[in-house]
């Protein structure tokens, strides 16, 4: 079986994908095939790899790391080619429902452990950071440092503001930046994380501050889905207040 760009089609992608998976397990899973560098000589190869990679990322993000790939491939083959199903639809539904419940418990336990670890790291960081020169801590626990003090008005919690900002984790990883997009951001102060609502009200237009925001004033245990921000993370923001829009 071979596929070239000239014979590229949806059916060829499907056939190639299943064929590749089945060939992978034809001689067993210990022959070194898993983990080998992809052979991307045709368009179908590239599409097949891309599909596999994307689905693999989804499985990894969901914490599904113990699949029997040989039986997974058998299920794909049976579904695509209308082969006799080894497990009935009713039984499959029951199996997957139980698996989903187990996975949910596993994910919740992992999030709790991750949050506890990040909270401890955050507490240690903030305890040390509050002693650094120029750092001020408010009653809520928000910490900030004035980089440049402006002379304009200060916003209230009901105002909409225009800002430039850069957000990083404690390890320095940047997770968001209006500077990188080369475009300022505008938003109502009462619709952002608490650390921003409080912190921006300390600033005059033209100011530039650095904020160190505890998890409980940021996203707590529920960070944005798909974000590098993890549960319990302290966030560091460099914020420039450009204008009070209204």
JSON list of C-alpha atoms in Angstrom, two decimals:
[
{"chain": "A", "resi": 1, "resn": "UNK", "atom": "CA", "xyz": [0.00, 0.00, 0.00]},
{"chain": "A", "resi": 2, "resn": "UNK", "atom": "CA", "xyz": [1.44, 3.37, -1.00]},
{"chain": "A", "resi": 3, "resn": "UNK", "atom": "CA", "xyz": [0.12, 6.90, -1.21]},
{"chain": "A", "resi": 4, "resn": "UNK", "atom": "CA", "xyz": [1.53, 9.83, -3.11]},
{"chain": "A", "resi": 5, "resn": "UNK", "atom": "CA", "xyz": [0.43, 13.43, -3.45]},
{"chain": "A", "resi": 6, "resn": "UNK", "atom": "CA", "xyz": [-1.28, 12.60, -6.75]},
{"chain": "A", "resi": 7, "resn": "UNK", "atom": "CA", "xyz": [-3.47, 9.95, -5.09]},
{"chain": "A", "resi": 8, "resn": "UNK", "atom": "CA", "xyz": [-4.14, 12.04, -1.97]},
{"chain": "A", "resi": 9, "resn": "UNK", "atom": "CA", "xyz": [-7.74, 11.81, -0.72]},
{"chain": "A", "resi": 10, "resn": "UNK", "atom": "CA", "xyz": [-9.74, 11.53, 2.50]},
{"chain": "A", "resi": 11, "resn": "UNK", "atom": "CA", "xyz": [-9.93, 7.77, 2.11]},
{"chain": "A", "resi": 12, "resn": "UNK", "atom": "CA", "xyz": [-6.17, 7.54, 1.57]},
{"chain": "A", "resi": 13, "resn": "UNK", "atom": "CA", "xyz": [-5.55, 9.54, 4.74]},
{"chain": "A", "resi": 14, "resn": "UNK", "atom": "CA", "xyz": [-7.83, 7.25, 6.72]},
{"chain": "A", "resi": 15, "resn": "UNK", "atom": "CA", "xyz": [-6.31, 4.12, 5.22]},
{"chain": "A", "resi": 16, "resn": "UNK", "atom": "CA", "xyz": [-2.78, 5.34, 5.77]},
{"chain": "A", "resi": 17, "resn": "UNK", "atom": "CA", "xyz": [-3.53, 6.33, 9.35]},
{"chain": "A", "resi": 18, "resn": "UNK", "atom": "CA", "xyz": [-5.05, 2.97, 10.23]},
{"chain": "A", "resi": 19, "resn": "UNK", "atom": "CA", "xyz": [-2.42, 1.07, 8.25]},
{"chain": "A", "resi": 20, "resn": "UNK", "atom": "CA", "xyz": [0.38, 2.91, 10.04]},
{"chain": "A", "resi": 21, "resn": "UNK", "atom": "CA", "xyz": [-1.13, 2.22, 13.45]},
{"chain": "A", "resi": 22, "resn": "UNK", "atom": "CA", "xyz": [-1.68, -1.45, 12.68]},
{"chain": "A", "resi": 23, "resn": "UNK", "atom": "CA", "xyz": [1.82, -1.85, 11.28]},
{"chain": "A", "resi": 24, "resn": "UNK", "atom": "CA", "xyz": [3.16, -0.23, 14.41]},
{"chain": "A", "resi": 25, "resn": "UNK", "atom": "CA", "xyz": [1.73, -3.03, 16.49]},
{"chain": "A", "resi": 26, "resn": "UNK", "atom": "CA", "xyz": [2.07, -5.89, 14.04]},
{"chain": "A", "resi": 27, "resn": "UNK", "atom": "CA", "xyz": [5.29, -7.00, 15.67]},
{"chain": "A", "resi": 28, "resn": "UNK", "atom": "CA", "xyz": [4.42, -5.90, 19.19]},
{"chain": "A", "resi": 29, "resn": "UNK", "atom": "CA", "xyz": [5.03, -2.66, 21.05]},
{"chain": "A", "resi": 30, "resn": "UNK", "atom": "CA", "xyz": [8.61, -3.37, 22.11]},
{"chain": "A", "resi": 31, "resn": "UNK", "atom": "CA", "xyz": [10.27, -3.20, 18.70]},
{"chain": "A", "resi": 32, "resn": "UNK", "atom": "CA", "xyz": [11.27, 0.42, 19.06]},
{"chain": "A", "resi": 33, "resn": "UNK", "atom": "CA", "xyz": [8.67, 1.71, 16.59]},
{"chain": "A", "resi": 34, "resn": "UNK", "atom": "CA", "xyz": [7.01, 3.90, 19.18]},
{"chain": "A", "resi": 35, "resn": "UNK", "atom": "CA", "xyz": [8.92, 7.13, 19.53]},
{"chain": "A", "resi": 36, "resn": "UNK", "atom": "CA", "xyz": [10.70, 6.87, 16.19]},
{"chain": "A", "resi": 37, "resn": "UNK", "atom": "CA", "xyz": [10.97, 10.04, 14.13]},
{"chain": "A", "resi": 38, "resn": "UNK", "atom": "CA", "xyz": [8.07, 10.45, 11.70]},
{"chain": "A", "resi": 39, "resn": "UNK", "atom": "CA", "xyz": [8.65, 9.73, 8.01]},
{"chain": "A", "resi": 40, "resn": "UNK", "atom": "CA", "xyz": [6.93, 12.64, 6.24]},
{"chain": "A", "resi": 41, "resn": "UNK", "atom": "CA", "xyz": [7.59, 12.00, 2.57]},
{"chain": "A", "resi": 42, "resn": "UNK", "atom": "CA", "xyz": [4.06, 12.71, 1.26]},
{"chain": "A", "resi": 43, "resn": "UNK", "atom": "CA", "xyz": [1.20, 15.08, 1.98]},
{"chain": "A", "resi": 44, "resn": "UNK", "atom": "CA", "xyz": [-0.81, 12.16, 3.35]},
{"chain": "A", "resi": 45, "resn": "UNK", "atom": "CA", "xyz": [2.07, 11.39, 5.73]},
{"chain": "A", "resi": 46, "resn": "UNK", "atom": "CA", "xyz": [2.01, 14.95, 7.04]},
{"chain": "A", "resi": 47, "resn": "UNK", "atom": "CA", "xyz": [-1.77, 15.04, 7.48]},
{"chain": "A", "resi": 48, "resn": "UNK", "atom": "CA", "xyz": [-1.69, 11.66, 9.23]},
{"chain": "A", "resi": 49, "resn": "UNK", "atom": "CA", "xyz": [1.03, 12.83, 11.60]},
{"chain": "A", "resi": 50, "resn": "UNK", "atom": "CA", "xyz": [-0.82, 16.08, 12.29]},
{"chain": "A", "resi": 51, "resn": "UNK", "atom": "CA", "xyz": [-4.05, 14.23, 13.10]},
{"chain": "A", "resi": 52, "resn": "UNK", "atom": "CA", "xyz": [-2.22, 11.81, 15.36]},
{"chain": "A", "resi": 53, "resn": "UNK", "atom": "CA", "xyz": [-0.29, 14.58, 17.12]},
{"chain": "A", "resi": 54, "resn": "UNK", "atom": "CA", "xyz": [-3.39, 16.68, 17.75]},
{"chain": "A", "resi": 55, "resn": "UNK", "atom": "CA", "xyz": [-5.38, 13.75, 19.14]},
{"chain": "A", "resi": 56, "resn": "UNK", "atom": "CA", "xyz": [-2.36, 12.74, 21.20]},
{"chain": "A", "resi": 57, "resn": "UNK", "atom": "CA", "xyz": [-2.18, 16.22, 22.71]},
{"chain": "A", "resi": 58, "resn": "UNK", "atom": "CA", "xyz": [-5.86, 16.02, 23.64]},
{"chain": "A", "resi": 59, "resn": "UNK", "atom": "CA", "xyz": [-5.33, 12.67, 25.34]},
{"chain": "A", "resi": 60, "resn": "UNK", "atom": "CA", "xyz": [-2.27, 13.99, 27.19]},
{"chain": "A", "resi": 61, "resn": "UNK", "atom": "CA", "xyz": [-4.08, 17.13, 28.34]},
{"chain": "A", "resi": 62, "resn": "UNK", "atom": "CA", "xyz": [-6.90, 14.99, 29.69]},
{"chain": "A", "resi": 63, "resn": "UNK", "atom": "CA", "xyz": [-4.39, 12.88, 31.61]},
{"chain": "A", "resi": 64, "resn": "UNK", "atom": "CA", "xyz": [-5.04, 9.74, 29.54]},
{"chain": "A", "resi": 65, "resn": "UNK", "atom": "CA", "xyz": [-1.61, 8.16, 29.46]},
{"chain": "A", "resi": 66, "resn": "UNK", "atom": "CA", "xyz": [-2.25, 4.44, 29.93]},
{"chain": "A", "resi": 67, "resn": "UNK", "atom": "CA", "xyz": [-4.10, 3.43, 26.76]},
{"chain": "A", "resi": 68, "resn": "UNK", "atom": "CA", "xyz": [-3.42, 0.07, 25.12]},
{"chain": "A", "resi": 69, "resn": "UNK", "atom": "CA", "xyz": [-2.60, 1.46, 21.69]},
{"chain": "A", "resi": 70, "resn": "UNK", "atom": "CA", "xyz": [-2.98, -1.89, 19.95]},
{"chain": "A", "resi": 71, "resn": "UNK", "atom": "CA", "xyz": [-6.61, -2.19, 21.07]},
{"chain": "A", "resi": 72, "resn": "UNK", "atom": "CA", "xyz": [-7.11, 1.51, 20.33]},
{"chain": "A", "resi": 73, "resn": "UNK", "atom": "CA", "xyz": [-5.97, 0.83, 16.76]},
{"chain": "A", "resi": 74, "resn": "UNK", "atom": "CA", "xyz": [-8.25, -2.21, 16.55]},
{"chain": "A", "resi": 75, "resn": "UNK", "atom": "CA", "xyz": [-11.21, -0.05, 17.59]},
{"chain": "A", "resi": 76, "resn": "UNK", "atom": "CA", "xyz": [-10.34, 2.55, 14.94]},
{"chain": "A", "resi": 77, "resn": "UNK", "atom": "CA", "xyz": [-10.09, -0.16, 12.28]},
{"chain": "A", "resi": 78, "resn": "UNK", "atom": "CA", "xyz": [-13.40, -1.83, 13.24]},
{"chain": "A", "resi": 79, "resn": "UNK", "atom": "CA", "xyz": [-15.25, 1.50, 13.25]},
{"chain": "A", "resi": 80, "resn": "UNK", "atom": "CA", "xyz": [-13.82, 2.70, 9.93]},
{"chain": "A", "resi": 81, "resn": "UNK", "atom": "CA", "xyz": [-14.32, -0.55, 8.04]},
{"chain": "A", "resi": 82, "resn": "UNK", "atom": "CA", "xyz": [-17.59, -1.73, 9.61]},
{"chain": "A", "resi": 83, "resn": "UNK", "atom": "CA", "xyz": [-15.96, -4.80, 11.11]},
{"chain": "A", "resi": 84, "resn": "UNK", "atom": "CA", "xyz": [-17.74, -6.83, 13.76]},
{"chain": "A", "resi": 85, "resn": "UNK", "atom": "CA", "xyz": [-17.49, -4.84, 16.97]},
{"chain": "A", "resi": 86, "resn": "UNK", "atom": "CA", "xyz": [-15.74, -6.58, 19.86]},
{"chain": "A", "resi": 87, "resn": "UNK", "atom": "CA", "xyz": [-17.79, -4.64, 22.44]},
{"chain": "A", "resi": 88, "resn": "UNK", "atom": "CA", "xyz": [-21.43, -3.68, 21.98]},
{"chain": "A", "resi": 89, "resn": "UNK", "atom": "CA", "xyz": [-22.51, -0.03, 21.85]},
{"chain": "A", "resi": 90, "resn": "UNK", "atom": "CA", "xyz": [-24.31, -0.37, 25.19]},
{"chain": "A", "resi": 91, "resn": "UNK", "atom": "CA", "xyz": [-21.26, -1.86, 26.87]},
{"chain": "A", "resi": 92, "resn": "UNK", "atom": "CA", "xyz": [-18.99, 0.75, 25.30]},
{"chain": "A", "resi": 93, "resn": "UNK", "atom": "CA", "xyz": [-21.15, 3.52, 26.73]},
{"chain": "A", "resi": 94, "resn": "UNK", "atom": "CA", "xyz": [-21.01, 1.96, 30.21]},
{"chain": "A", "resi": 95, "resn": "UNK", "atom": "CA", "xyz": [-17.25, 1.41, 30.01]},
{"chain": "A", "resi": 96, "resn": "UNK", "atom": "CA", "xyz": [-16.55, 4.96, 28.86]},
{"chain": "A", "resi": 97, "resn": "UNK", "atom": "CA", "xyz": [-18.89, 6.49, 31.44]},
{"chain": "A", "resi": 98, "resn": "UNK", "atom": "CA", "xyz": [-17.09, 4.66, 34.24]},
{"chain": "A", "resi": 99, "resn": "UNK", "atom": "CA", "xyz": [-13.74, 5.63, 32.72]},
{"chain": "A", "resi": 100, "resn": "UNK", "atom": "CA", "xyz": [-14.80, 9.28, 32.54]},
{"chain": "A", "resi": 101, "resn": "UNK", "atom": "CA", "xyz": [-15.73, 9.24, 36.22]},
{"chain": "A", "resi": 102, "resn": "UNK", "atom": "CA", "xyz": [-12.39, 7.68, 37.16]},
{"chain": "A", "resi": 103, "resn": "UNK", "atom": "CA", "xyz": [-10.58, 10.21, 34.99]},
{"chain": "A", "resi": 104, "resn": "UNK", "atom": "CA", "xyz": [-12.42, 13.10, 36.64]},
{"chain": "A", "resi": 105, "resn": "UNK", "atom": "CA", "xyz": [-11.37, 11.92, 40.10]},
{"chain": "A", "resi": 106, "resn": "UNK", "atom": "CA", "xyz": [-7.78, 11.52, 38.89]},
{"chain": "A", "resi": 107, "resn": "UNK", "atom": "CA", "xyz": [-7.77, 15.01, 37.37]},
{"chain": "A", "resi": 108, "resn": "UNK", "atom": "CA", "xyz": [-9.21, 16.59, 40.52]},
{"chain": "A", "resi": 109, "resn": "UNK", "atom": "CA", "xyz": [-6.56, 14.91, 42.66]},
{"chain": "A", "resi": 110, "resn": "UNK", "atom": "CA", "xyz": [-3.82, 16.07, 40.28]},
{"chain": "A", "resi": 111, "resn": "UNK", "atom": "CA", "xyz": [-5.15, 19.64, 40.30]},
{"chain": "A", "resi": 112, "resn": "UNK", "atom": "CA", "xyz": [-5.32, 19.66, 44.10]},
{"chain": "A", "resi": 113, "resn": "UNK", "atom": "CA", "xyz": [-1.72, 18.43, 44.39]},
{"chain": "A", "resi": 114, "resn": "UNK", "atom": "CA", "xyz": [-0.53, 20.94, 41.79]},
{"chain": "A", "resi": 115, "resn": "UNK", "atom": "CA", "xyz": [-2.40, 23.77, 43.49]},
{"chain": "A", "resi": 116, "resn": "UNK", "atom": "CA", "xyz": [-0.91, 22.91, 46.88]},
{"chain": "A", "resi": 117, "resn": "UNK", "atom": "CA", "xyz": [2.59, 22.89, 45.40]},
{"chain": "A", "resi": 118, "resn": "UNK", "atom": "CA", "xyz": [2.09, 26.19, 43.58]},
{"chain": "A", "resi": 119, "resn": "UNK", "atom": "CA", "xyz": [0.51, 27.85, 46.62]},
{"chain": "A", "resi": 120, "resn": "UNK", "atom": "CA", "xyz": [3.53, 26.91, 48.76]},
{"chain": "A", "resi": 121, "resn": "UNK", "atom": "CA", "xyz": [5.94, 28.23, 46.12]},
{"chain": "A", "resi": 122, "resn": "UNK", "atom": "CA", "xyz": [3.87, 31.40, 45.84]},
{"chain": "A", "resi": 123, "resn": "UNK", "atom": "CA", "xyz": [3.77, 31.97, 49.59]},
{"chain": "A", "resi": 124, "resn": "UNK", "atom": "CA", "xyz": [7.54, 31.55, 49.82]},
{"chain": "A", "resi": 125, "resn": "UNK", "atom": "CA", "xyz": [8.08, 33.96, 46.94]},
{"chain": "A", "resi": 126, "resn": "UNK", "atom": "CA", "xyz": [5.77, 36.64, 48.34]},
{"chain": "A", "resi": 127, "resn": "UNK", "atom": "CA", "xyz": [7.27, 36.33, 51.84]},
{"chain": "A", "resi": 128, "resn": "UNK", "atom": "CA", "xyz": [10.71, 37.07, 50.41]},
{"chain": "A", "resi": 129, "resn": "UNK", "atom": "CA", "xyz": [9.55, 39.60, 47.83]},
{"chain": "A", "resi": 130, "resn": "UNK", "atom": "CA", "xyz": [7.82, 41.86, 50.36]},
{"chain": "A", "resi": 131, "resn": "UNK", "atom": "CA", "xyz": [11.26, 42.65, 51.81]},
{"chain": "A", "resi": 132, "resn": "UNK", "atom": "CA", "xyz": [12.71, 43.76, 48.48]},
{"chain": "A", "resi": 133, "resn": "UNK", "atom": "CA", "xyz": [13.43, 47.44, 47.97]},
{"chain": "A", "resi": 134, "resn": "UNK", "atom": "CA", "xyz": [10.50, 49.38, 46.55]},
{"chain": "A", "resi": 135, "resn": "UNK", "atom": "CA", "xyz": [7.93, 46.62, 47.04]},
{"chain": "A", "resi": 136, "resn": "UNK", "atom": "CA", "xyz": [4.72, 47.65, 48.81]},
{"chain": "A", "resi": 137, "resn": "UNK", "atom": "CA", "xyz": [2.12, 45.21, 50.13]},
{"chain": "A", "resi": 138, "resn": "UNK", "atom": "CA", "xyz": [-1.52, 46.21, 50.52]},
{"chain": "A", "resi": 139, "resn": "UNK", "atom": "CA", "xyz": [-3.92, 44.94, 53.17]},
{"chain": "A", "resi": 140, "resn": "UNK", "atom": "CA", "xyz": [-5.30, 42.36, 50.73]},
{"chain": "A", "resi": 141, "resn": "UNK", "atom": "CA", "xyz": [-1.85, 40.86, 50.11]},
{"chain": "A", "resi": 142, "resn": "UNK", "atom": "CA", "xyz": [-1.34, 42.42, 46.69]},
{"chain": "A", "resi": 143, "resn": "UNK", "atom": "CA", "xyz": [2.28, 43.47, 46.19]},
{"chain": "A", "resi": 144, "resn": "UNK", "atom": "CA", "xyz": [3.44, 46.14, 43.77]},
{"chain": "A", "resi": 145, "resn": "UNK", "atom": "CA", "xyz": [6.48, 48.13, 42.73]},
{"chain": "A", "resi": 146, "resn": "UNK", "atom": "CA", "xyz": [6.40, 51.55, 41.07]},
{"chain": "A", "resi": 147, "resn": "UNK", "atom": "CA", "xyz": [8.48, 51.58, 37.89]},
{"chain": "A", "resi": 148, "resn": "UNK", "atom": "CA", "xyz": [7.34, 55.00, 36.73]},
{"chain": "A", "resi": 149, "resn": "UNK", "atom": "CA", "xyz": [4.85, 57.32, 38.43]},
{"chain": "A", "resi": 150, "resn": "UNK", "atom": "CA", "xyz": [2.41, 59.21, 36.23]},
{"chain": "A", "resi": 151, "resn": "UNK", "atom": "CA", "xyz": [0.64, 62.49, 36.92]},
{"chain": "A", "resi": 152, "resn": "UNK", "atom": "CA", "xyz": [-2.82, 61.83, 35.46]},
{"chain": "A", "resi": 153, "resn": "UNK", "atom": "CA", "xyz": [-6.09, 60.81, 37.07]},
{"chain": "A", "resi": 154, "resn": "UNK", "atom": "CA", "xyz": [-6.64, 57.53, 38.89]},
{"chain": "A", "resi": 155, "resn": "UNK", "atom": "CA", "xyz": [-9.43, 55.20, 37.75]},
{"chain": "A", "resi": 156, "resn": "UNK", "atom": "CA", "xyz": [-12.22, 53.82, 39.90]},
{"chain": "A", "resi": 157, "resn": "UNK", "atom": "CA", "xyz": [-13.48, 50.24, 39.87]},
{"chain": "A", "resi": 158, "resn": "UNK", "atom": "CA", "xyz": [-16.30, 51.22, 37.51]},
{"chain": "A", "resi": 159, "resn": "UNK", "atom": "CA", "xyz": [-14.04, 52.80, 34.90]},
{"chain": "A", "resi": 160, "resn": "UNK", "atom": "CA", "xyz": [-12.85, 51.29, 31.64]},
{"chain": "A", "resi": 161, "resn": "UNK", "atom": "CA", "xyz": [-9.11, 51.62, 31.13]},
{"chain": "A", "resi": 162, "resn": "UNK", "atom": "CA", "xyz": [-6.59, 51.33, 28.32]},
{"chain": "A", "resi": 163, "resn": "UNK", "atom": "CA", "xyz": [-3.36, 49.58, 29.24]},
{"chain": "A", "resi": 164, "resn": "UNK", "atom": "CA", "xyz": [-0.23, 47.92, 27.99]},
{"chain": "A", "resi": 165, "resn": "UNK", "atom": "CA", "xyz": [0.79, 44.86, 30.00]},
{"chain": "A", "resi": 166, "resn": "UNK", "atom": "CA", "xyz": [2.97, 41.79, 30.21]},
{"chain": "A", "resi": 167, "resn": "UNK", "atom": "CA", "xyz": [2.09, 38.78, 32.37]},
{"chain": "A", "resi": 168, "resn": "UNK", "atom": "CA", "xyz": [4.60, 36.17, 33.56]},
{"chain": "A", "resi": 169, "resn": "UNK", "atom": "CA", "xyz": [4.77, 33.22, 35.91]},
{"chain": "A", "resi": 170, "resn": "UNK", "atom": "CA", "xyz": [7.29, 32.98, 38.73]},
{"chain": "A", "resi": 171, "resn": "UNK", "atom": "CA", "xyz": [9.63, 31.03, 36.46]},
{"chain": "A", "resi": 172, "resn": "UNK", "atom": "CA", "xyz": [9.66, 33.95, 34.03]},
{"chain": "A", "resi": 173, "resn": "UNK", "atom": "CA", "xyz": [7.44, 32.31, 31.40]},
{"chain": "A", "resi": 174, "resn": "UNK", "atom": "CA", "xyz": [5.35, 34.91, 29.61]},
{"chain": "A", "resi": 175, "resn": "UNK", "atom": "CA", "xyz": [1.71, 33.86, 29.28]},
{"chain": "A", "resi": 176, "resn": "UNK", "atom": "CA", "xyz": [0.24, 37.05, 27.83]},
{"chain": "A", "resi": 177, "resn": "UNK", "atom": "CA", "xyz": [1.45, 40.39, 26.48]},
{"chain": "A", "resi": 178, "resn": "UNK", "atom": "CA", "xyz": [-0.20, 43.34, 24.76]},
{"chain": "A", "resi": 179, "resn": "UNK", "atom": "CA", "xyz": [3.32, 44.50, 23.88]},
{"chain": "A", "resi": 180, "resn": "UNK", "atom": "CA", "xyz": [3.88, 41.33, 21.89]},
{"chain": "A", "resi": 181, "resn": "UNK", "atom": "CA", "xyz": [0.63, 41.93, 20.02]},
{"chain": "A", "resi": 182, "resn": "UNK", "atom": "CA", "xyz": [1.66, 45.56, 19.52]},
{"chain": "A", "resi": 183, "resn": "UNK", "atom": "CA", "xyz": [-1.81, 46.66, 20.59]},
{"chain": "A", "resi": 184, "resn": "UNK", "atom": "CA", "xyz": [-3.10, 48.11, 23.85]},
{"chain": "A", "resi": 185, "resn": "UNK", "atom": "CA", "xyz": [-5.93, 46.41, 25.73]},
{"chain": "A", "resi": 186, "resn": "UNK", "atom": "CA", "xyz": [-9.14, 48.08, 26.91]},
{"chain": "A", "resi": 187, "resn": "UNK", "atom": "CA", "xyz": [-11.44, 46.61, 29.57]},
{"chain": "A", "resi": 188, "resn": "UNK", "atom": "CA", "xyz": [-13.75, 47.50, 32.49]},
{"chain": "A", "resi": 189, "resn": "UNK", "atom": "CA", "xyz": [-11.91, 47.28, 35.82]},
{"chain": "A", "resi": 190, "resn": "UNK", "atom": "CA", "xyz": [-14.80, 45.43, 37.45]},
{"chain": "A", "resi": 191, "resn": "UNK", "atom": "CA", "xyz": [-14.52, 42.54, 35.00]},
{"chain": "A", "resi": 192, "resn": "UNK", "atom": "CA", "xyz": [-10.94, 41.44, 35.59]},
{"chain": "A", "resi": 193, "resn": "UNK", "atom": "CA", "xyz": [-9.16, 39.52, 38.34]},
{"chain": "A", "resi": 194, "resn": "UNK", "atom": "CA", "xyz": [-9.28, 41.14, 41.78]},
{"chain": "A", "resi": 195, "resn": "UNK", "atom": "CA", "xyz": [-5.57, 41.92, 41.77]},
{"chain": "A", "resi": 196, "resn": "UNK", "atom": "CA", "xyz": [-6.01, 44.03, 38.66]},
{"chain": "A", "resi": 197, "resn": "UNK", "atom": "CA", "xyz": [-9.14, 45.78, 39.95]},
{"chain": "A", "resi": 198, "resn": "UNK", "atom": "CA", "xyz": [-7.31, 46.81, 43.11]},
{"chain": "A", "resi": 199, "resn": "UNK", "atom": "CA", "xyz": [-3.92, 47.48, 41.55]},
{"chain": "A", "resi": 200, "resn": "UNK", "atom": "CA", "xyz": [-5.03, 49.68, 38.66]},
{"chain": "A", "resi": 201, "resn": "UNK", "atom": "CA", "xyz": [-6.86, 51.98, 41.07]},
{"chain": "A", "resi": 202, "resn": "UNK", "atom": "CA", "xyz": [-3.50, 52.76, 42.70]},
{"chain": "A", "resi": 203, "resn": "UNK", "atom": "CA", "xyz": [-2.11, 54.04, 39.40]},
{"chain": "A", "resi": 204, "resn": "UNK", "atom": "CA", "xyz": [-2.32, 57.46, 37.79]},
{"chain": "A", "resi": 205, "resn": "UNK", "atom": "CA", "xyz": [-2.53, 57.71, 34.01]},
{"chain": "A", "resi": 206, "resn": "UNK", "atom": "CA", "xyz": [1.02, 57.57, 32.68]},
{"chain": "A", "resi": 207, "resn": "UNK", "atom": "CA", "xyz": [2.20, 55.24, 35.46]},
{"chain": "A", "resi": 208, "resn": "UNK", "atom": "CA", "xyz": [3.95, 51.92, 35.03]},
{"chain": "A", "resi": 209, "resn": "UNK", "atom": "CA", "xyz": [3.76, 49.40, 37.89]},
{"chain": "A", "resi": 210, "resn": "UNK", "atom": "CA", "xyz": [4.81, 45.83, 38.52]},
{"chain": "A", "resi": 211, "resn": "UNK", "atom": "CA", "xyz": [2.23, 43.73, 40.36]},
{"chain": "A", "resi": 212, "resn": "UNK", "atom": "CA", "xyz": [2.79, 40.48, 42.24]},
{"chain": "A", "resi": 213, "resn": "UNK", "atom": "CA", "xyz": [-0.65, 38.94, 42.56]},
{"chain": "A", "resi": 214, "resn": "UNK", "atom": "CA", "xyz": [-1.39, 36.05, 44.97]},
{"chain": "A", "resi": 215, "resn": "UNK", "atom": "CA", "xyz": [-3.46, 33.20, 43.57]},
{"chain": "A", "resi": 216, "resn": "UNK", "atom": "CA", "xyz": [-6.52, 34.18, 45.62]},
{"chain": "A", "resi": 217, "resn": "UNK", "atom": "CA", "xyz": [-6.51, 37.59, 43.90]},
{"chain": "A", "resi": 218, "resn": "UNK", "atom": "CA", "xyz": [-5.93, 35.99, 40.49]},
{"chain": "A", "resi": 219, "resn": "UNK", "atom": "CA", "xyz": [-7.39, 32.72, 39.20]},
{"chain": "A", "resi": 220, "resn": "UNK", "atom": "CA", "xyz": [-7.12, 30.57, 42.33]},
{"chain": "A", "resi": 221, "resn": "UNK", "atom": "CA", "xyz": [-7.74, 26.91, 41.51]},
{"chain": "A", "resi": 222, "resn": "UNK", "atom": "CA", "xyz": [-9.53, 27.63, 38.21]},
{"chain": "A", "resi": 223, "resn": "UNK", "atom": "CA", "xyz": [-7.07, 29.12, 35.70]},
{"chain": "A", "resi": 224, "resn": "UNK", "atom": "CA", "xyz": [-8.15, 29.76, 32.10]},
{"chain": "A", "resi": 225, "resn": "UNK", "atom": "CA", "xyz": [-8.44, 26.52, 30.14]},
{"chain": "A", "resi": 226, "resn": "UNK", "atom": "CA", "xyz": [-5.47, 25.92, 27.88]},
{"chain": "A", "resi": 227, "resn": "UNK", "atom": "CA", "xyz": [-3.41, 28.62, 29.58]},
{"chain": "A", "resi": 228, "resn": "UNK", "atom": "CA", "xyz": [0.14, 28.09, 30.91]},
{"chain": "A", "resi": 229, "resn": "UNK", "atom": "CA", "xyz": [-1.25, 29.43, 34.22]},
{"chain": "A", "resi": 230, "resn": "UNK", "atom": "CA", "xyz": [-1.67, 26.57, 36.68]},
{"chain": "A", "resi": 231, "resn": "UNK", "atom": "CA", "xyz": [-3.88, 26.26, 39.74]},
{"chain": "A", "resi": 232, "resn": "UNK", "atom": "CA", "xyz": [-2.57, 28.21, 42.73]},
{"chain": "A", "resi": 233, "resn": "UNK", "atom": "CA", "xyz": [-0.17, 30.35, 40.69]},
{"chain": "A", "resi": 234, "resn": "UNK", "atom": "CA", "xyz": [1.16, 33.75, 41.71]},
{"chain": "A", "resi": 235, "resn": "UNK", "atom": "CA", "xyz": [1.08, 36.05, 38.68]},
{"chain": "A", "resi": 236, "resn": "UNK", "atom": "CA", "xyz": [3.50, 38.87, 37.91]},
{"chain": "A", "resi": 237, "resn": "UNK", "atom": "CA", "xyz": [2.27, 41.74, 35.74]},
{"chain": "A", "resi": 238, "resn": "UNK", "atom": "CA", "xyz": [4.04, 44.77, 34.35]},
{"chain": "A", "resi": 239, "resn": "UNK", "atom": "CA", "xyz": [1.26, 47.27, 33.63]},
{"chain": "A", "resi": 240, "resn": "UNK", "atom": "CA", "xyz": [1.28, 50.68, 31.98]},
{"chain": "A", "resi": 241, "resn": "UNK", "atom": "CA", "xyz": [-1.89, 52.77, 32.43]},
{"chain": "A", "resi": 242, "resn": "UNK", "atom": "CA", "xyz": [-2.37, 54.57, 29.11]},
{"chain": "A", "resi": 243, "resn": "UNK", "atom": "CA", "xyz": [-5.78, 56.18, 29.62]},
{"chain": "A", "resi": 244, "resn": "UNK", "atom": "CA", "xyz": [-9.11, 56.12, 31.42]},
{"chain": "A", "resi": 245, "resn": "UNK", "atom": "CA", "xyz": [-11.56, 55.57, 28.58]},
{"chain": "A", "resi": 246, "resn": "UNK", "atom": "CA", "xyz": [-14.75, 56.21, 30.56]}
]
